[in-house]
mmCIF file of C-alpha atoms in Angstrom:
data_model
loop_
_atom_site.group_PDB
_atom_site.id
_atom_site.type_symbol
_atom_site.label_atom_id
_atom_site.label_comp_id
_atom_site.label_asym_id
_atom_site.label_seq_id
_atom_site.Cartn_x
_atom_site.Cartn_y
_atom_site.Cartn_z
ATOM 1 C CA MET A 1 -120.876 -3.832 -124.371
ATOM 2 C CA HIS A 2 -117.920 -2.303 -126.296
ATOM 3 C CA SER A 3 -119.495 -2.800 -129.710
ATOM 4 C CA GLY A 4 -116.482 -1.247 -131.436
ATOM 5 C CA LEU A 5 -113.892 -3.446 -129.710
ATOM 6 C CA THR A 6 -111.729 -5.787 -131.779
ATOM 7 C CA LEU A 7 -110.071 -8.798 -130.162
ATOM 8 C CA ARG A 8 -106.996 -10.845 -131.017
ATOM 9 C CA LEU A 9 -107.126 -14.307 -129.434
ATOM 10 C CA PHE A 10 -103.842 -16.170 -128.883
ATOM 11 C CA GLY A 11 -103.639 -19.921 -128.456
ATOM 12 C CA PRO A 12 -103.581 -23.239 -130.323
ATOM 13 C CA SER A 13 -105.827 -22.611 -133.308
ATOM 14 C CA ASP A 14 -107.647 -25.949 -133.090
ATOM 15 C CA ILE A 15 -108.687 -25.253 -129.486
ATOM 16 C CA LEU A 16 -109.778 -21.692 -130.253
ATOM 17 C CA GLU A 17 -111.794 -22.749 -133.289
ATOM 18 C CA ALA A 18 -113.491 -25.529 -131.319
ATOM 19 C CA GLU A 19 -114.474 -23.066 -128.580
ATOM 20 C CA LEU A 20 -115.919 -20.634 -131.123
ATOM 21 C CA GLU A 21 -117.998 -23.438 -132.626
ATOM 22 C CA HIS A 22 -119.724 -23.846 -129.255
ATOM 23 C CA LEU A 23 -120.765 -20.206 -129.042
ATOM 24 C CA PRO A 24 -124.536 -19.533 -129.133
ATOM 25 C CA SER A 25 -125.756 -18.256 -132.484
ATOM 26 C CA ARG A 26 -126.497 -14.816 -131.030
ATOM 27 C CA LEU A 27 -122.799 -14.438 -130.206
ATOM 28 C CA ARG A 28 -121.456 -15.779 -133.494
ATOM 29 C CA ARG A 29 -122.216 -12.417 -135.097
ATOM 30 C CA ALA A 30 -119.273 -10.979 -133.174
ATOM 31 C CA GLU A 31 -116.784 -13.313 -134.879
ATOM 32 C CA SER A 32 -116.051 -10.655 -137.482
ATOM 33 C CA ARG A 33 -114.344 -8.674 -134.722
ATOM 34 C CA LEU A 34 -112.153 -11.627 -133.653
ATOM 35 C CA THR A 35 -108.751 -12.523 -135.035
ATOM 36 C CA LEU A 36 -107.323 -15.920 -134.097
ATOM 37 C CA ILE A 37 -103.530 -16.045 -133.812
ATOM 38 C CA HIS A 38 -102.017 -19.505 -133.576
ATOM 39 C CA SER A 39 -99.516 -20.161 -130.804
ATOM 40 C CA PRO A 40 -98.281 -23.761 -130.660
ATOM 41 C CA ASN A 41 -97.520 -23.771 -126.939
ATOM 42 C CA VAL A 42 -99.103 -22.606 -123.700
ATOM 43 C CA ILE A 43 -97.787 -21.915 -120.199
ATOM 44 C CA SER A 44 -99.376 -24.082 -117.530
ATOM 45 C CA GLN A 45 -100.697 -22.721 -114.256
ATOM 46 C CA ALA A 46 -98.041 -24.727 -112.396
ATOM 47 C CA GLN A 47 -95.057 -23.408 -114.384
ATOM 48 C CA LYS A 48 -92.638 -21.238 -112.428
ATOM 49 C CA PRO A 49 -91.955 -17.682 -113.660
ATOM 50 C CA SER A 50 -88.254 -18.500 -114.148
ATOM 51 C CA ALA A 51 -89.173 -21.448 -116.365
ATOM 52 C CA ALA A 52 -91.637 -19.290 -118.291
ATOM 53 C CA LEU A 53 -88.858 -16.798 -119.026
ATOM 54 C CA ARG A 54 -86.593 -19.574 -120.309
ATOM 55 C CA SER A 55 -89.292 -21.153 -122.454
ATOM 56 C CA ALA A 56 -89.724 -20.512 -126.163
ATOM 57 C CA ARG A 57 -91.420 -17.289 -127.175
ATOM 58 C CA ASP A 58 -94.137 -19.146 -129.070
ATOM 59 C CA THR A 59 -96.456 -19.552 -126.071
ATOM 60 C CA SER A 60 -99.825 -17.819 -126.174
ATOM 61 C CA LEU A 61 -98.901 -15.599 -123.210
ATOM 62 C CA ALA A 62 -95.554 -14.488 -124.631
ATOM 63 C CA MET A 63 -96.999 -13.853 -128.094
ATOM 64 C CA MET A 64 -99.891 -11.828 -126.663
ATOM 65 C CA LEU A 65 -97.501 -9.608 -124.708
ATOM 66 C CA GLU A 66 -95.214 -9.134 -127.712
ATOM 67 C CA ASP A 67 -98.307 -8.061 -129.650
ATOM 68 C CA VAL A 68 -98.951 -5.358 -127.031
ATOM 69 C CA ALA A 69 -95.279 -4.326 -127.038
ATOM 70 C CA LYS A 70 -95.332 -3.879 -130.835
ATOM 71 C CA GLY A 71 -98.493 -1.781 -130.672
ATOM 72 C CA GLU A 72 -100.584 -4.303 -132.586
ATOM 73 C CA SER A 73 -102.892 -4.447 -129.550
ATOM 74 C CA MET A 74 -103.468 -1.670 -127.038
ATOM 75 C CA ALA A 75 -103.898 -3.936 -124.008
ATOM 76 C CA GLY A 76 -103.567 -7.553 -122.986
ATOM 77 C CA VAL A 77 -105.947 -9.568 -120.784
ATOM 78 C CA SER A 78 -105.117 -13.017 -119.444
ATOM 79 C CA ALA A 79 -106.564 -15.524 -116.977
ATOM 80 C CA GLY A 80 -103.362 -17.565 -117.021
ATOM 81 C CA ASN A 81 -100.423 -18.097 -114.682
ATOM 82 C CA THR A 82 -100.038 -14.893 -112.622
ATOM 83 C CA GLY A 83 -96.312 -15.239 -111.911
ATOM 84 C CA ALA A 84 -95.530 -15.982 -115.542
ATOM 85 C CA LEU A 85 -97.725 -13.102 -116.685
ATOM 86 C CA MET A 86 -95.862 -10.698 -114.402
ATOM 87 C CA ALA A 87 -92.402 -11.923 -115.433
ATOM 88 C CA LEU A 88 -93.139 -11.985 -119.160
ATOM 89 C CA SER A 89 -94.874 -8.596 -119.000
ATOM 90 C CA ARG A 90 -91.793 -6.991 -117.453
ATOM 91 C CA ARG A 91 -89.600 -8.517 -120.163
ATOM 92 C CA ALA A 92 -91.845 -7.554 -123.059
ATOM 93 C CA LEU A 93 -93.053 -4.117 -121.931
ATOM 94 C CA GLY A 94 -90.652 -2.783 -119.313
ATOM 95 C CA THR A 95 -91.730 -0.452 -116.535
ATOM 96 C CA VAL A 96 -92.379 3.261 -116.110
ATOM 97 C CA ALA A 97 -90.118 5.641 -114.194
ATOM 98 C CA GLY A 98 -87.576 2.926 -113.420
ATOM 99 C CA ILE A 99 -89.908 0.937 -111.147
ATOM 100 C CA PRO A 100 -88.198 -2.417 -110.410
ATOM 101 C CA ARG A 101 -91.437 -4.404 -110.281
ATOM 102 C CA PRO A 102 -95.064 -3.554 -111.070
ATOM 103 C CA ALA A 103 -97.837 -3.976 -108.524
ATOM 104 C CA ILE A 104 -101.069 -5.916 -108.896
ATOM 105 C CA SER A 105 -104.085 -3.768 -108.091
ATOM 106 C CA THR A 106 -107.701 -4.844 -107.796
ATOM 107 C CA ALA A 107 -110.948 -3.508 -106.368
ATOM 108 C CA ILE A 108 -112.902 -4.834 -103.397
ATOM 109 C CA PRO A 109 -116.481 -3.872 -102.459
ATOM 110 C CA THR A 110 -117.109 -1.446 -99.608
ATOM 111 C CA LYS A 111 -120.115 -0.325 -97.587
ATOM 112 C CA GLY A 112 -122.701 1.665 -99.496
ATOM 113 C CA GLY A 113 -122.014 0.011 -102.849
ATOM 114 C CA GLY A 114 -118.602 1.595 -103.340
ATOM 115 C CA ARG A 115 -115.186 0.022 -103.814
ATOM 116 C CA CYS A 116 -111.578 0.595 -102.892
ATOM 117 C CA TYR A 117 -108.389 -0.381 -104.673
ATOM 118 C CA MET A 118 -105.809 -2.564 -102.974
ATOM 119 C CA LEU A 119 -102.214 -2.964 -104.041
ATOM 120 C CA ASP A 120 -100.054 -4.947 -104.024
ATOM 121 C CA MET A 121 -102.002 -8.198 -104.337
ATOM 122 C CA GLY A 122 -99.127 -10.634 -104.716
ATOM 123 C CA ALA A 123 -96.474 -9.402 -107.153
ATOM 124 C CA ASN A 124 -94.115 -8.226 -104.387
ATOM 125 C CA ILE A 125 -94.074 -10.421 -101.284
ATOM 126 C CA GLU A 126 -91.914 -7.962 -99.341
ATOM 127 C CA SER A 127 -91.835 -4.232 -100.095
ATOM 128 C CA SER A 128 -89.596 -1.433 -98.908
ATOM 129 C CA ALA A 129 -91.009 1.847 -97.637
ATOM 130 C CA GLN A 130 -90.160 3.546 -100.945
ATOM 131 C CA ARG A 131 -91.939 0.792 -102.856
ATOM 132 C CA LEU A 132 -95.064 1.229 -100.723
ATOM 133 C CA VAL A 133 -94.990 4.956 -101.496
ATOM 134 C CA GLU A 134 -94.790 4.173 -105.215
ATOM 135 C CA PHE A 135 -97.776 1.849 -104.826
ATOM 136 C CA ALA A 136 -99.683 4.648 -103.094
ATOM 137 C CA VAL A 137 -98.987 7.085 -105.916
ATOM 138 C CA MET A 138 -99.926 4.559 -108.628
ATOM 139 C CA GLY A 139 -103.131 3.622 -106.821
ATOM 140 C CA GLU A 140 -104.045 7.276 -106.330
ATOM 141 C CA VAL A 141 -103.575 8.044 -110.030
ATOM 142 C CA ALA A 142 -105.632 5.002 -111.061
ATOM 143 C CA ALA A 143 -108.499 5.798 -108.671
ATOM 144 C CA ARG A 144 -108.552 9.444 -109.726
ATOM 145 C CA CYS A 145 -108.248 9.024 -113.466
ATOM 146 C CA VAL A 146 -110.053 5.711 -114.032
ATOM 147 C CA ASP A 147 -112.873 6.166 -111.533
ATOM 148 C CA GLY A 148 -113.022 9.957 -111.604
ATOM 149 C CA LEU A 149 -112.470 10.475 -107.864
ATOM 150 C CA THR A 150 -111.399 14.057 -107.195
ATOM 151 C CA ARG A 151 -109.312 13.386 -104.073
ATOM 152 C CA PRO A 152 -108.922 9.633 -103.492
ATOM 153 C CA ARG A 153 -108.197 8.807 -99.865
ATOM 154 C CA VAL A 154 -105.003 6.752 -99.588
ATOM 155 C CA ALA A 155 -104.223 4.583 -96.553
ATOM 156 C CA LEU A 156 -101.618 2.049 -95.430
ATOM 157 C CA LEU A 157 -102.946 -1.276 -94.177
ATOM 158 C CA ASN A 158 -101.574 -1.894 -90.683
ATOM 159 C CA MET A 159 -102.284 -3.834 -87.489
ATOM 160 C CA GLY A 160 -103.368 -0.627 -85.736
ATOM 161 C CA VAL A 161 -103.856 3.066 -86.355
ATOM 162 C CA GLU A 162 -101.246 4.188 -83.819
ATOM 163 C CA ALA A 163 -98.000 5.572 -85.233
ATOM 164 C CA THR A 164 -95.898 3.141 -83.163
ATOM 165 C CA LYS A 165 -97.550 -0.029 -84.514
ATOM 166 C CA GLY A 166 -96.594 -2.125 -87.490
ATOM 167 C CA PRO A 167 -93.370 -3.243 -89.159
ATOM 168 C CA ALA A 168 -90.568 -0.766 -89.791
ATOM 169 C CA ASN A 169 -91.158 -0.465 -93.553
ATOM 170 C CA VAL A 170 -94.834 0.440 -93.034
ATOM 171 C CA ARG A 171 -93.982 3.075 -90.400
ATOM 172 C CA GLN A 172 -91.280 4.518 -92.668
ATOM 173 C CA ALA A 173 -93.741 4.638 -95.585
ATOM 174 C CA ASP A 174 -96.186 6.471 -93.317
ATOM 175 C CA ALA A 175 -93.573 9.170 -92.659
ATOM 176 C CA LEU A 176 -92.717 9.481 -96.369
ATOM 177 C CA LEU A 177 -96.361 9.794 -97.402
ATOM 178 C CA ARG A 178 -96.991 12.485 -94.794
ATOM 179 C CA ASN A 179 -94.076 14.466 -96.262
ATOM 180 C CA LEU A 180 -95.657 14.462 -99.730
ATOM 181 C CA GLY A 181 -98.031 17.224 -98.644
ATOM 182 C CA ASP A 182 -101.105 17.839 -100.763
ATOM 183 C CA GLY A 183 -99.851 15.730 -103.680
ATOM 184 C CA VAL A 184 -101.541 12.631 -102.236
ATOM 185 C CA ASN A 185 -104.584 12.686 -99.959
ATOM 186 C CA TYR A 186 -102.980 10.378 -97.389
ATOM 187 C CA VAL A 187 -105.250 9.545 -94.429
ATOM 188 C CA GLY A 188 -102.860 7.369 -92.405
ATOM 189 C CA PHE A 189 -103.117 3.771 -91.230
ATOM 190 C CA ILE A 190 -106.192 1.634 -91.698
ATOM 191 C CA GLU A 191 -107.024 -1.688 -90.047
ATOM 192 C CA GLY A 192 -108.530 -4.698 -91.795
ATOM 193 C CA ASP A 193 -112.135 -3.876 -90.903
ATOM 194 C CA GLY A 194 -111.737 -0.397 -92.388
ATOM 195 C CA LEU A 195 -111.271 -1.908 -95.854
ATOM 196 C CA PHE A 196 -114.923 -2.813 -96.149
ATOM 197 C CA ASN A 197 -116.240 0.202 -94.238
ATOM 198 C CA GLY A 198 -115.227 2.532 -97.053
ATOM 199 C CA GLU A 199 -112.691 4.454 -94.965
ATOM 200 C CA ALA A 200 -110.261 4.732 -97.901
ATOM 201 C CA ASP A 201 -110.326 4.638 -101.702
ATOM 202 C CA VAL A 202 -106.799 3.199 -102.068
ATOM 203 C CA VAL A 203 -105.257 0.783 -99.570
ATOM 204 C CA VAL A 204 -101.560 -0.066 -99.787
ATOM 205 C CA CYS A 205 -99.772 -3.138 -98.446
ATOM 206 C CA ASP A 206 -97.158 -5.672 -99.519
ATOM 207 C CA GLY A 207 -98.119 -8.567 -101.750
ATOM 208 C CA PHE A 208 -98.092 -11.200 -99.010
ATOM 209 C CA VAL A 209 -100.706 -9.377 -96.950
ATOM 210 C CA GLY A 210 -102.696 -8.202 -99.963
ATOM 211 C CA ASN A 211 -103.037 -11.652 -101.500
ATOM 212 C CA ILE A 212 -104.274 -13.139 -98.236
ATOM 213 C CA VAL A 213 -106.815 -10.315 -97.819
ATOM 214 C CA LEU A 214 -108.061 -10.796 -101.388
ATOM 215 C CA LYS A 215 -108.461 -14.571 -101.181
ATOM 216 C CA SER A 216 -110.058 -14.318 -97.712
ATOM 217 C CA SER A 217 -112.579 -11.705 -98.854
ATOM 218 C CA GLU A 218 -113.499 -13.755 -101.938
ATOM 219 C CA GLY A 219 -114.017 -16.845 -99.796
ATOM 220 C CA LEU A 220 -116.091 -14.907 -97.277
ATOM 221 C CA ALA A 221 -118.290 -13.442 -100.024
ATOM 222 C CA ARG A 222 -118.972 -16.874 -101.508
ATOM 223 C CA MET A 223 -119.739 -18.312 -98.069
ATOM 224 C CA LEU A 224 -122.193 -15.514 -97.258
ATOM 225 C CA ILE A 225 -124.006 -15.974 -100.564
ATOM 226 C CA GLU A 226 -124.252 -19.739 -100.036
ATOM 227 C CA ARG A 227 -125.385 -19.342 -96.409
ATOM 228 C CA VAL A 228 -128.130 -16.890 -97.361
ATOM 229 C CA GLN A 229 -129.361 -19.179 -100.131
ATOM 230 C CA ALA A 230 -129.295 -22.205 -97.830
ATOM 231 C CA THR A 231 -131.131 -20.359 -95.054
ATOM 232 C CA PHE A 232 -134.015 -19.310 -97.280
ATOM 233 C CA GLY A 233 -134.268 -22.781 -98.791
ATOM 234 C CA ALA A 234 -134.289 -24.684 -95.466
ATOM 235 C CA HIS A 235 -138.075 -25.175 -95.092
ATOM 236 C CA TRP A 236 -141.333 -23.990 -96.622
ATOM 237 C CA GLY A 237 -141.698 -20.913 -94.381
ATOM 238 C CA SER A 238 -138.259 -19.523 -95.183
ATOM 239 C CA ARG A 239 -138.750 -20.393 -98.867
ATOM 240 C CA LEU A 240 -141.892 -18.266 -98.888
ATOM 241 C CA VAL A 241 -140.035 -15.380 -97.278
ATOM 242 C CA GLY A 242 -137.218 -15.928 -99.761
ATOM 243 C CA MET A 243 -139.615 -15.585 -102.689
ATOM 244 C CA LEU A 244 -140.817 -12.248 -101.333
ATOM 245 C CA ALA A 245 -137.263 -11.091 -100.676
ATOM 246 C CA LYS A 246 -135.867 -12.387 -103.987
ATOM 247 C CA PRO A 247 -135.226 -8.949 -105.583
ATOM 248 C CA ALA A 248 -133.316 -7.770 -102.501
ATOM 249 C CA LEU A 249 -131.362 -11.031 -102.329
ATOM 250 C CA LEU A 250 -130.367 -10.732 -105.984
ATOM 251 C CA ARG A 251 -129.097 -7.217 -105.360
ATOM 252 C CA LEU A 252 -127.070 -8.480 -102.394
ATOM 253 C CA LYS A 253 -125.597 -11.290 -104.466
ATOM 254 C CA ARG A 254 -124.564 -8.892 -107.218
ATOM 255 C CA GLN A 255 -122.932 -6.564 -104.682
ATOM 256 C CA LEU A 256 -120.959 -9.355 -102.994
ATOM 257 C CA ASP A 257 -120.111 -11.444 -106.043
ATOM 258 C CA PRO A 258 -116.305 -11.284 -106.627
ATOM 259 C CA VAL A 259 -116.971 -11.556 -110.380
ATOM 260 C CA ARG A 260 -118.214 -7.963 -110.363
ATOM 261 C CA TYR A 261 -114.722 -6.815 -109.346
ATOM 262 C CA ASN A 262 -112.739 -9.152 -111.581
ATOM 263 C CA GLY A 263 -109.765 -7.651 -113.356
ATOM 264 C CA ALA A 264 -106.489 -6.877 -111.592
ATOM 265 C CA SER A 265 -104.275 -4.240 -113.194
ATOM 266 C CA LEU A 266 -100.519 -4.710 -113.437
ATOM 267 C CA LEU A 267 -99.683 -1.121 -112.518
ATOM 268 C CA GLY A 268 -96.244 0.209 -113.338
ATOM 269 C CA LEU A 269 -95.781 -1.480 -116.715
ATOM 270 C CA SER A 270 -95.144 0.585 -119.826
ATOM 271 C CA GLY A 271 -98.165 -1.100 -121.388
ATOM 272 C CA ILE A 272 -101.598 -2.164 -120.184
ATOM 273 C CA VAL A 273 -102.031 -5.701 -118.883
ATOM 274 C CA VAL A 274 -105.014 -6.938 -116.846
ATOM 275 C CA LYS A 275 -105.118 -10.245 -114.986
ATOM 276 C CA SER A 276 -108.453 -12.051 -114.828
ATOM 277 C CA HIS A 277 -109.221 -14.576 -112.122
ATOM 278 C CA GLY A 278 -108.558 -18.099 -113.389
ATOM 279 C CA ARG A 279 -112.035 -19.216 -112.293
ATOM 280 C CA ALA A 280 -113.886 -16.265 -113.815
ATOM 281 C CA ASP A 281 -116.898 -16.987 -115.979
ATOM 282 C CA ALA A 282 -117.759 -15.090 -119.175
ATOM 283 C CA GLN A 283 -119.231 -12.174 -117.236
ATOM 284 C CA GLY A 284 -116.180 -11.952 -115.002
ATOM 285 C CA PHE A 285 -113.782 -12.019 -117.942
ATOM 286 C CA ALA A 286 -115.833 -9.284 -119.619
ATOM 287 C CA CYS A 287 -115.289 -7.164 -116.486
ATOM 288 C CA ALA A 288 -111.525 -7.633 -116.883
ATOM 289 C CA VAL A 289 -111.731 -6.582 -120.538
ATOM 290 C CA SER A 290 -113.737 -3.504 -119.552
ATOM 291 C CA ARG A 291 -111.029 -2.609 -117.043
ATOM 292 C CA ALA A 292 -108.442 -2.749 -119.825
ATOM 293 C CA VAL A 293 -110.624 -0.557 -122.064
ATOM 294 C CA GLN A 294 -110.877 2.049 -119.297
ATOM 295 C CA GLU A 295 -107.115 2.145 -118.860
ATOM 296 C CA VAL A 296 -106.543 2.447 -122.599
ATOM 297 C CA SER A 297 -108.996 5.348 -122.813
ATOM 298 C CA ILE A 298 -106.891 7.428 -120.391
ATOM 299 C CA ASN A 299 -103.454 6.057 -121.351
ATOM 300 C CA LEU A 300 -102.768 5.054 -117.753
ATOM 301 C CA PRO A 301 -99.078 4.095 -118.229
ATOM 302 C CA ARG A 302 -98.282 7.607 -119.460
ATOM 303 C CA LEU A 303 -100.008 9.136 -116.455
ATOM 304 C CA LEU A 304 -98.044 6.892 -114.108
ATOM 305 C CA GLU A 305 -94.788 7.696 -115.901
ATOM 306 C CA ARG A 306 -95.410 11.410 -115.506
ATOM 307 C CA GLU A 307 -96.430 11.275 -111.879
ATOM 308 C CA LEU A 308 -93.824 8.809 -110.656
ATOM 309 C CA GLY A 309 -91.121 10.630 -112.570
ATOM 310 C CA GLN A 310 -91.862 13.698 -110.445
ATOM 311 C CA ARG A 311 -92.829 11.876 -107.249
ATOM 312 C CA THR A 312 -90.844 14.223 -105.035
ATOM 313 C CA SER A 313 -93.498 16.882 -105.594
ATOM 314 C CA ILE A 314 -96.348 14.672 -106.894
ATOM 315 C CA PRO A 315 -98.131 17.267 -109.058
ATOM 316 C CA TRP A 316 -101.743 16.714 -110.014
ATOM 317 C CA VAL A 317 -102.268 14.981 -113.342
ATOM 318 C CA ALA A 318 -104.821 16.333 -115.784
ATOM 319 C CA CYS A 319 -107.283 13.557 -116.640
ATOM 320 C CA ASP A 320 -108.123 14.803 -120.123
ATOM 321 C CA PRO A 321 -107.186 12.684 -123.169
ATOM 322 C CA ARG A 322 -106.343 15.858 -125.105
ATOM 323 C CA ASP A 323 -103.576 16.561 -122.578
ATOM 324 C CA ARG A 324 -101.950 13.192 -123.255
ATOM 325 C CA GLY A 325 -101.562 13.281 -127.011
ATOM 326 C CA LEU A 326 -104.366 10.756 -127.401
ATOM 327 C CA PRO A 327 -107.392 10.656 -129.656
ATOM 328 C CA THR A 328 -110.450 11.762 -127.714
ATOM 329 C CA PRO A 329 -113.054 8.983 -127.939
ATOM 330 C CA SER A 330 -116.757 9.565 -127.674
ATOM 331 C CA ARG A 331 -116.981 6.109 -126.060
ATOM 332 C CA PRO A 332 -114.263 3.921 -124.498
ATOM 333 C CA ASP A 333 -115.263 1.052 -126.784
ATOM 334 C CA GLU A 334 -113.944 2.977 -129.807
ATOM 335 C CA PHE A 335 -110.470 1.758 -128.893
ATOM 336 C CA PRO A 336 -109.320 -1.584 -130.295
ATOM 337 C CA SER A 337 -107.965 -4.262 -127.979
#
């Protein structure tokens, strides 16, 4: 995967070198594409964003983001402190089109093997109607240009589909999105069960609701996988059936496994930053890196800048690298990290 990718790893050099020593021999061949950059300090998971901003700039997170800001790296991926990552990213990279705060966007599985993007997932606990509209536009651009969807369906998450239900900011955002016309394929309100039924490609909410939905869906997926495994291992008869059904069960596990959807984009930044789940394994972290590679290949921040800068009319954005002043890769993995 991404055989042409080069990586710059930030952290205490002794820890990084020790981790590399434990790599299997088949993976050691990739060390020529790794550059270790020593950072004497790290930001803990418990550190508050305000404290992270006041801390020295020699932490691994701050140095990684400065590397992206200087253009030494084309994207940053971190499994560290989410609040600190958001705060330091805003300081180092700034935002597009004057957006006050970026939004965290991630994918969740839907019926039929598809997925939909949700935003915000926790960066903005409360959001105004205008902010929700900005989220909708950013999510629509990402779904269209990263996943190649021609007309992504955009919906607002609400407690009902009736126009009179929901908090004032959600109802106001509904009215604003309907006034955008054909610029965004807005399909109205969606309830919680519609997320997994595939009724929309982009679902918009504030960060408080989005984070609860995300954590609940991850917990439910893990519980279902464990329950299925326990059921088929309960006694010899079910174990026999489980052996026969093993290929189908493996497919189900892959479809439900949250690792498959790891990698939350910090949309709205002037650079590309992807947040990996803190508990992600190697496969999950690779998914987050792949997400960053996809966004680099289309120069997503420039697309968002263009579209949000003209959000009153929301023109369609051409998803062709030649239209963005970018080199046209034959493969996404031709871009460095």
